[in-house]
Amino acid sequence: MKTQVAIIGGGPSGLLLSQLLHTVGISSIVLERKTKDYVLGRIRAGVLEQGMVNLMRRAGVSERMDAEGYVHNGTVISNADELIELNFTKLTGTPVLVYGQTEVTRDLYEAREKAGGQIEFEVEDVVIHDAKTDAPYLTYTVHGEERRIDCDYVAGCDGFHGVSRQTIPDDVRQEFEKVYPFGWLGILSETPPVHHELIYSNSPHGFALCSMRNANLSRYYVQVPLTDKVEEWSDDRFWGELKKRIPAEVAEKLVTGPSIEKSIAPLRSFVTEPMSWGRLFLCGDAAHIVPPTGAKGLNTAASDIHYLFEALKAHYLEGDDSGIEGYSEKALLRVWKAERFSWWMTNLLHRFPDQGPFDIKMQQAELNFLRDNEDAQKVLAQNYVGLPY
């Protein structure tokens, strides 16, 4: 096969890039390691920045998102029993939209299938060849059958464990990583959300987050040691721990129920530089990971897709290669700002194993400053709703 852009990874990043390219007549083929059902079964975050919302609209896949997404004008940070309410719309003029990543992916699959887009599932043994030449190609197998795609460019949207990042030679690639000494235990329950906005909770018992997917589907998290196992956490134990970590007035309103999904996610900050090598471009988790505290994972991937789409569009439609040549530098400038915000939020709200009395006092002082200072609230709000592309 031959195409203009070969995209490795059939998650939201790869699908969004493929759909955007389709809108301007640029061909692509998407390769996905898993089945479509597996991809749609992954439970992920659902807070969308305005930039991501605009990209979905630009791609022509926003109808269900606009109809079913929940506009959130702010968020709440709790400090023990105190609630600090932040109004994003008042502070920045921009809200965020709560719409599950699974639903984003579902909408993109539907659009690609409707347009006759090529997506190969259950792909194995992907190898990127000649990325530093003007004729790169991919080889791979599907159910034991060997296949090849010749292309102009390769977009690596295949996540942290994918082949794309590893294709960049060790002497070219530099990696920066911070692994946090805890994880998030998350559950999904068919219960009404405890609050109309997300609640990020700092408490002596550890961090907790109250979020939602819709009016009868809630997502809750508590900070746990990395040594904990999901099997050790019954639903009753989870609900009891959550109630201890959120303000009493909120805990009283909490509607509990059986979990329909439960998992523990480790937290890490990770960036690789550069994000391009020859005609290979990295996007999303293939290039960077953020702790989920700042709701930046999917949104930072979206900004990568924006920069790469605009660069490829300029190349094919205008003969302008400046965007392609500057992709890595431009994307990384925004990536590191998102990393900083997520790192700051994580440090602000979690309890660390080596935290002493002084560290806890500093955390409290930071929260009190945030409560009392509108400029500090604006800085948080600007980062949360999304820095400009």
Short mmCIF file of C-alpha atoms in Angstrom, two decimals:
data_model
loop_
_atom_site.label_atom_id
_atom_site.label_comp_id
_atom_site.label_asym_id
_atom_site.label_seq_id
_atom_site.Cartn_x
_atom_site.Cartn_y
_atom_site.Cartn_z
CA MET A 1 0.00 0.00 0.00
CA LYS A 2 0.97 3.61 -0.40
CA THR A 3 -0.25 6.70 1.42
CA GLN A 4 0.89 10.20 2.23
CA VAL A 5 0.89 9.86 6.04
CA ALA A 6 1.20 6.53 7.85
CA ILE A 7 -0.17 6.80 11.39
CA ILE A 8 0.86 4.26 14.03
CA GLY A 9 -1.76 4.09 16.78
CA GLY A 10 -5.55 3.98 16.54
CA GLY A 11 -6.35 5.85 19.73
CA PRO A 12 -7.82 9.37 19.80
CA SER A 13 -4.56 11.06 18.68
CA GLY A 14 -4.02 8.96 15.59
CA LEU A 15 -7.69 9.00 14.64
CA LEU A 16 -7.97 12.78 15.10
CA LEU A 17 -4.93 13.38 12.91
CA SER A 18 -6.29 11.03 10.24
CA GLN A 19 -9.68 12.75 10.25
CA LEU A 20 -8.18 16.25 10.13
CA LEU A 21 -5.95 15.25 7.20
CA HIS A 22 -9.00 13.83 5.43
CA THR A 23 -10.76 17.22 5.63
CA VAL A 24 -8.04 18.77 3.46
CA GLY A 25 -7.58 15.85 1.08
CA ILE A 26 -4.41 14.30 2.55
CA SER A 27 -4.45 10.50 2.60
CA SER A 28 -3.51 8.39 5.62
CA ILE A 29 -3.58 4.83 6.89
CA VAL A 30 -3.91 4.05 10.62
CA LEU A 31 -2.30 0.99 12.20
CA GLU A 32 -3.63 -0.23 15.57
CA ARG A 33 -2.13 -3.05 17.65
CA LYS A 34 -5.40 -4.00 19.39
CA THR A 35 -8.99 -4.54 18.24
CA LYS A 36 -11.46 -1.70 17.94
CA ASP A 37 -13.48 -3.09 20.87
CA TYR A 38 -10.36 -3.15 23.05
CA VAL A 39 -9.55 0.48 22.25
CA LEU A 40 -13.12 1.53 23.02
CA GLY A 41 -13.03 -0.41 26.27
CA ARG A 42 -10.24 1.70 27.75
CA ILE A 43 -11.48 4.04 30.49
CA ARG A 44 -9.72 7.38 30.35
CA ALA A 45 -10.14 10.97 31.47
CA GLY A 46 -12.74 13.27 30.02
CA VAL A 47 -11.88 16.94 30.61
CA LEU A 48 -11.41 18.67 27.25
CA GLU A 49 -9.69 22.02 26.79
CA GLN A 50 -11.24 24.49 24.37
CA GLY A 51 -8.42 23.77 21.92
CA MET A 52 -9.35 20.08 21.83
CA VAL A 53 -13.03 20.98 21.45
CA ASN A 54 -12.19 23.24 18.52
CA LEU A 55 -10.12 20.50 16.85
CA MET A 56 -13.06 18.09 17.09
CA ARG A 57 -15.26 20.72 15.45
CA ARG A 58 -12.62 21.37 12.79
CA ALA A 59 -12.55 17.62 12.10
CA GLY A 60 -16.34 17.53 11.70
CA VAL A 61 -16.91 15.14 14.61
CA SER A 62 -18.40 17.42 17.26
CA GLU A 63 -22.15 16.80 16.93
CA ARG A 64 -22.49 14.33 19.81
CA MET A 65 -19.83 16.09 21.89
CA ASP A 66 -21.67 19.42 21.59
CA ALA A 67 -24.99 17.77 22.45
CA GLU A 68 -23.90 15.52 25.32
CA GLY A 69 -20.76 17.15 26.76
CA TYR A 70 -21.01 18.95 30.08
CA VAL A 71 -19.73 22.54 30.08
CA HIS A 72 -17.83 23.12 33.32
CA ASN A 73 -17.29 26.74 34.25
CA GLY A 74 -14.86 25.90 37.02
CA THR A 75 -13.58 23.43 39.54
CA VAL A 76 -13.26 23.07 43.30
CA ILE A 77 -10.13 22.47 45.33
CA SER A 78 -10.77 21.29 48.86
CA ASN A 79 -8.31 21.71 51.71
CA ALA A 80 -9.53 19.43 54.50
CA ASP A 81 -13.11 20.71 55.03
CA GLU A 82 -12.61 24.01 53.19
CA LEU A 83 -13.81 24.46 49.59
CA ILE A 84 -11.93 26.79 47.24
CA GLU A 85 -14.16 27.46 44.25
CA LEU A 86 -12.49 28.53 41.02
CA ASN A 87 -14.65 29.99 38.23
CA PHE A 88 -12.72 29.46 35.00
CA THR A 89 -15.18 31.42 32.89
CA LYS A 90 -14.94 34.43 35.19
CA LEU A 91 -11.15 34.17 35.51
CA THR A 92 -10.30 33.46 31.85
CA GLY A 93 -13.48 33.76 29.80
CA THR A 94 -13.22 30.07 28.88
CA PRO A 95 -14.83 26.91 30.34
CA VAL A 96 -13.81 23.28 29.88
CA LEU A 97 -15.97 20.44 28.55
CA VAL A 98 -16.45 17.09 30.28
CA TYR A 99 -16.81 14.42 27.59
CA GLY A 100 -15.24 11.00 28.02
CA GLN A 101 -12.17 10.06 26.00
CA THR A 102 -13.91 6.81 25.07
CA GLU A 103 -16.70 8.85 23.50
CA VAL A 104 -14.18 11.02 21.63
CA THR A 105 -12.60 7.84 20.24
CA ARG A 106 -16.00 6.37 19.33
CA ASP A 107 -16.94 9.52 17.41
CA LEU A 108 -13.64 9.52 15.54
CA TYR A 109 -13.95 5.84 14.57
CA GLU A 110 -17.43 6.48 13.25
CA ALA A 111 -16.22 9.44 11.19
CA ARG A 112 -13.24 7.56 9.74
CA GLU A 113 -15.41 4.56 8.82
CA LYS A 114 -18.06 6.79 7.26
CA ALA A 115 -15.35 8.46 5.15
CA GLY A 116 -13.89 5.12 4.09
CA GLY A 117 -10.71 5.69 6.05
CA GLN A 118 -8.20 2.84 6.16
CA ILE A 119 -7.60 1.41 9.64
CA GLU A 120 -5.69 -1.83 10.14
CA PHE A 121 -6.36 -3.62 13.46
CA GLU A 122 -4.41 -6.32 15.32
CA VAL A 123 -1.18 -5.15 13.75
CA GLU A 124 2.05 -6.67 15.07
CA ASP A 125 5.80 -6.37 14.50
CA VAL A 126 5.67 -2.81 13.19
CA VAL A 127 9.06 -1.56 11.96
CA ILE A 128 9.73 1.96 10.69
CA HIS A 129 12.28 1.98 7.87
CA ASP A 130 14.32 4.81 6.31
CA ALA A 131 12.77 7.58 8.44
CA LYS A 132 15.77 9.79 7.67
CA THR A 133 15.25 9.50 3.91
CA ASP A 134 12.61 10.96 1.62
CA ALA A 135 11.04 7.49 1.14
CA PRO A 136 10.14 6.01 4.54
CA TYR A 137 8.07 2.86 4.78
CA LEU A 138 6.54 0.56 7.38
CA THR A 139 6.50 -3.21 7.56
CA TYR A 140 4.18 -5.16 9.85
CA THR A 141 2.11 -8.31 10.13
CA VAL A 142 -1.63 -8.93 10.52
CA HIS A 143 -2.53 -12.48 11.60
CA GLY A 144 0.85 -13.66 10.35
CA GLU A 145 0.59 -11.98 6.94
CA GLU A 146 3.43 -9.58 6.14
CA ARG A 147 2.46 -6.16 4.81
CA ARG A 148 4.15 -2.92 3.79
CA ILE A 149 3.12 0.74 3.54
CA ASP A 150 5.19 3.28 1.58
CA CYS A 151 4.56 6.83 2.71
CA ASP A 152 5.85 10.39 2.78
CA TYR A 153 5.69 10.83 6.57
CA VAL A 154 5.13 8.71 9.69
CA ALA A 155 3.15 9.92 12.72
CA GLY A 156 3.93 7.95 15.86
CA CYS A 157 0.76 8.04 17.99
CA ASP A 158 1.40 4.61 19.52
CA GLY A 159 1.87 5.49 23.18
CA PHE A 160 4.65 5.07 25.70
CA HIS A 161 5.34 1.42 24.85
CA GLY A 162 5.08 1.82 21.08
CA VAL A 163 7.75 1.40 18.43
CA SER A 164 7.88 5.04 17.30
CA ARG A 165 9.91 6.59 20.09
CA GLN A 166 12.28 3.60 20.19
CA THR A 167 13.01 4.12 16.47
CA ILE A 168 14.83 7.36 17.25
CA PRO A 169 18.45 6.35 18.01
CA ASP A 170 19.65 6.44 21.61
CA ASP A 171 22.39 8.94 20.78
CA VAL A 172 19.76 11.34 19.38
CA ARG A 173 16.99 10.81 21.94
CA GLN A 174 17.09 12.36 25.40
CA GLU A 175 14.52 11.33 28.00
CA PHE A 176 13.40 13.14 31.16
CA GLU A 177 11.38 11.29 33.76
CA LYS A 178 10.00 11.61 37.28
CA VAL A 179 8.18 8.64 38.81
CA TYR A 180 5.87 9.49 41.70
CA PRO A 181 5.77 7.24 44.79
CA PHE A 182 2.01 6.58 44.59
CA GLY A 183 -0.80 5.77 42.20
CA TRP A 184 -4.47 6.58 41.71
CA LEU A 185 -7.07 3.95 42.50
CA GLY A 186 -10.04 4.82 40.31
CA ILE A 187 -13.56 3.45 40.15
CA LEU A 188 -16.45 4.02 37.79
CA SER A 189 -19.94 3.76 39.25
CA GLU A 190 -23.45 4.24 37.90
CA THR A 191 -24.26 6.90 40.48
CA PRO A 192 -25.00 10.64 40.19
CA PRO A 193 -21.95 12.90 40.66
CA VAL A 194 -21.49 14.26 44.16
CA HIS A 195 -20.96 17.80 42.83
CA HIS A 196 -21.66 19.66 39.60
CA GLU A 197 -17.96 20.51 39.25
CA LEU A 198 -14.84 18.37 39.73
CA ILE A 199 -13.45 18.36 43.27
CA TYR A 200 -9.69 18.01 43.79
CA SER A 201 -9.13 17.20 47.45
CA ASN A 202 -6.06 17.63 49.64
CA SER A 203 -6.45 15.92 53.00
CA PRO A 204 -4.28 14.42 55.76
CA HIS A 205 -5.37 11.00 54.47
CA GLY A 206 -4.13 11.71 50.94
CA PHE A 207 -5.45 13.01 47.66
CA ALA A 208 -8.92 12.31 46.21
CA LEU A 209 -10.75 13.40 43.07
CA CYS A 210 -14.48 13.47 42.41
CA SER A 211 -15.36 13.64 38.72
CA MET A 212 -18.05 12.43 36.34
CA ARG A 213 -18.84 11.17 32.86
CA ASN A 214 -22.54 12.04 32.80
CA ALA A 215 -25.57 12.58 35.05
CA ASN A 216 -25.53 8.95 36.22
CA LEU A 217 -21.92 7.89 35.73
CA SER A 218 -19.29 9.03 38.22
CA ARG A 219 -15.52 8.59 38.31
CA TYR A 220 -13.73 8.77 41.67
CA TYR A 221 -10.07 8.40 42.63
CA VAL A 222 -8.01 8.08 45.80
CA GLN A 223 -4.23 8.20 46.18
CA VAL A 224 -2.76 4.80 47.12
CA PRO A 225 0.75 3.36 47.62
CA LEU A 226 2.25 1.70 44.55
CA THR A 227 2.37 -1.55 46.50
CA ASP A 228 -1.45 -1.73 46.75
CA LYS A 229 -3.39 -4.20 44.60
CA VAL A 230 -6.87 -3.67 43.19
CA GLU A 231 -8.02 -6.91 44.83
CA GLU A 232 -7.27 -5.42 48.26
CA TRP A 233 -9.83 -2.67 47.71
CA SER A 234 -13.45 -3.69 48.13
CA ASP A 235 -16.10 -1.16 47.10
CA ASP A 236 -16.94 -0.55 50.76
CA ARG A 237 -13.31 0.17 51.60
CA PHE A 238 -13.03 2.57 48.67
CA TRP A 239 -16.16 4.55 49.56
CA GLY A 240 -15.09 4.75 53.19
CA GLU A 241 -11.67 6.08 52.24
CA LEU A 242 -13.11 8.59 49.77
CA LYS A 243 -15.47 9.98 52.41
CA LYS A 244 -12.53 10.56 54.77
CA ARG A 245 -10.69 12.61 52.15
CA ILE A 246 -13.42 14.96 50.95
CA PRO A 247 -15.13 17.72 52.98
CA ALA A 248 -17.81 16.48 55.37
CA GLU A 249 -20.54 18.49 53.63
CA VAL A 250 -19.67 16.77 50.35
CA ALA A 251 -19.32 13.31 51.89
CA GLU A 252 -22.85 13.58 53.28
CA LYS A 253 -24.22 13.95 49.72
CA LEU A 254 -22.17 11.11 48.23
CA VAL A 255 -24.28 8.41 46.58
CA THR A 256 -22.42 5.10 46.60
CA GLY A 257 -22.96 1.97 44.55
CA PRO A 258 -21.19 -1.03 43.06
CA SER A 259 -18.17 -0.25 40.89
CA ILE A 260 -18.34 -1.22 37.23
CA GLU A 261 -14.61 -0.65 36.69
CA LYS A 262 -11.71 -0.43 39.12
CA SER A 263 -8.01 0.03 38.44
CA ILE A 264 -4.79 1.53 39.81
CA ALA A 265 -2.74 3.87 37.61
CA PRO A 266 0.85 4.81 38.52
CA LEU A 267 1.83 8.47 38.11
CA ARG A 268 4.82 9.72 36.16
CA SER A 269 6.09 12.77 34.34
CA PHE A 270 7.98 11.93 31.13
CA VAL A 271 9.25 13.82 28.08
CA THR A 272 11.44 12.72 25.21
CA GLU A 273 13.37 15.15 23.01
CA PRO A 274 13.31 15.66 20.08
CA MET A 275 9.76 14.85 18.99
CA SER A 276 10.79 14.33 15.37
CA TRP A 277 13.53 12.49 13.52
CA GLY A 278 13.72 12.74 9.77
CA ARG A 279 10.18 12.09 8.54
CA LEU A 280 8.99 10.52 11.80
CA PHE A 281 6.96 12.66 14.21
CA LEU A 282 5.97 11.69 17.76
CA CYS A 283 2.60 12.70 19.19
CA GLY A 284 0.93 12.24 22.57
CA ASP A 285 2.06 9.50 24.95
CA ALA A 286 4.73 8.38 22.48
CA ALA A 287 6.56 11.59 23.38
CA HIS A 288 5.31 12.64 26.81
CA ILE A 289 3.25 11.58 29.80
CA VAL A 290 1.83 13.76 32.56
CA PRO A 291 0.32 12.77 35.89
CA PRO A 292 -3.47 13.04 35.53
CA THR A 293 -3.79 15.70 38.22
CA GLY A 294 -4.01 18.57 35.75
CA ALA A 295 -6.19 16.81 33.11
CA LYS A 296 -3.50 17.38 30.49
CA GLY A 297 -2.82 13.96 28.92
CA LEU A 298 -5.28 13.91 26.02
CA ASN A 299 -5.22 17.69 25.74
CA THR A 300 -1.45 17.86 25.31
CA ALA A 301 -1.68 15.12 22.69
CA ALA A 302 -4.29 17.27 20.94
CA SER A 303 -1.90 20.22 20.76
CA ASP A 304 0.71 17.94 19.13
CA ILE A 305 -1.90 16.89 16.57
CA HIS A 306 -2.74 20.54 15.91
CA TYR A 307 0.90 21.44 15.23
CA LEU A 308 1.52 18.37 13.06
CA PHE A 309 -1.71 18.77 11.09
CA GLU A 310 -0.97 22.43 10.37
CA ALA A 311 2.60 21.53 9.35
CA LEU A 312 1.48 18.76 6.97
CA LYS A 313 -1.29 20.91 5.54
CA ALA A 314 1.19 23.72 4.83
CA HIS A 315 3.58 21.22 3.20
CA TYR A 316 1.05 19.59 0.89
CA LEU A 317 -1.19 22.56 0.10
CA GLU A 318 1.31 25.45 0.13
CA GLY A 319 4.75 23.90 -0.30
CA ASP A 320 5.79 25.41 3.03
CA ASP A 321 8.04 23.14 5.14
CA SER A 322 8.67 25.54 8.02
CA GLY A 323 6.03 23.85 10.19
CA ILE A 324 7.51 20.40 9.60
CA GLU A 325 11.01 21.63 10.38
CA GLY A 326 9.84 23.44 13.51
CA TYR A 327 7.36 20.84 14.77
CA SER A 328 9.45 19.40 17.60
CA GLU A 329 10.55 22.75 19.00
CA LYS A 330 7.05 24.26 18.89
CA ALA A 331 5.35 21.19 20.36
CA LEU A 332 7.91 20.86 23.16
CA LEU A 333 7.46 24.48 24.26
CA ARG A 334 3.83 23.75 25.09
CA VAL A 335 4.52 20.23 26.37
CA TRP A 336 6.91 21.48 29.04
CA LYS A 337 4.41 24.08 30.22
CA ALA A 338 1.78 21.35 30.58
CA GLU A 339 4.32 19.18 32.40
CA ARG A 340 5.06 22.04 34.79
CA PHE A 341 1.38 22.57 35.58
CA SER A 342 0.69 18.86 36.13
CA TRP A 343 3.80 18.53 38.33
CA TRP A 344 2.73 21.59 40.35
CA MET A 345 -0.83 20.33 40.83
CA THR A 346 0.48 16.92 41.87
CA ASN A 347 2.82 18.42 44.46
CA LEU A 348 0.10 20.75 45.74
CA LEU A 349 -2.53 18.09 46.38
CA HIS A 350 -0.82 14.79 47.30
CA ARG A 351 0.84 13.49 50.43
CA PHE A 352 4.35 12.19 49.77
CA PRO A 353 5.99 9.43 51.84
CA ASP A 354 8.98 11.63 52.74
CA GLN A 355 6.90 14.74 53.48
CA GLY A 356 7.85 16.37 56.77
CA PRO A 357 5.99 18.96 58.88
CA PHE A 358 7.68 21.83 57.01
CA ASP A 359 6.59 20.44 53.63
CA ILE A 360 3.00 20.13 54.82
CA LYS A 361 3.06 23.72 56.10
CA MET A 362 4.33 24.89 52.70
CA GLN A 363 1.54 22.99 50.98
CA GLN A 364 -1.02 24.63 53.26
CA ALA A 365 0.49 28.07 52.64
CA GLU A 366 0.25 27.48 48.89
CA LEU A 367 -3.41 26.48 49.19
CA ASN A 368 -4.17 29.50 51.38
CA PHE A 369 -2.45 31.80 48.89
CA LEU A 370 -4.51 30.29 46.10
CA ARG A 371 -7.70 30.80 48.13
CA ASP A 372 -6.94 34.47 48.85
CA ASN A 373 -5.25 35.66 45.65
CA GLU A 374 -7.19 36.13 42.42
CA ASP A 375 -4.01 36.40 40.35
CA ALA A 376 -2.94 32.97 41.59
CA GLN A 377 -6.39 31.65 40.69
CA LYS A 378 -6.05 33.13 37.20
CA VAL A 379 -2.72 31.37 36.65
CA LEU A 380 -4.24 28.03 37.64
CA ALA A 381 -7.33 28.68 35.52
CA GLN A 382 -5.32 29.70 32.43
CA ASN A 383 -3.34 26.47 32.60
CA TYR A 384 -6.35 24.27 33.36
CA VAL A 385 -8.53 25.54 30.50
CA GLY A 386 -5.53 25.23 28.18
CA LEU A 387 -2.71 27.47 27.03
CA PRO A 388 -3.06 28.75 23.46
CA TYR A 389 -1.62 26.71 20.59
#
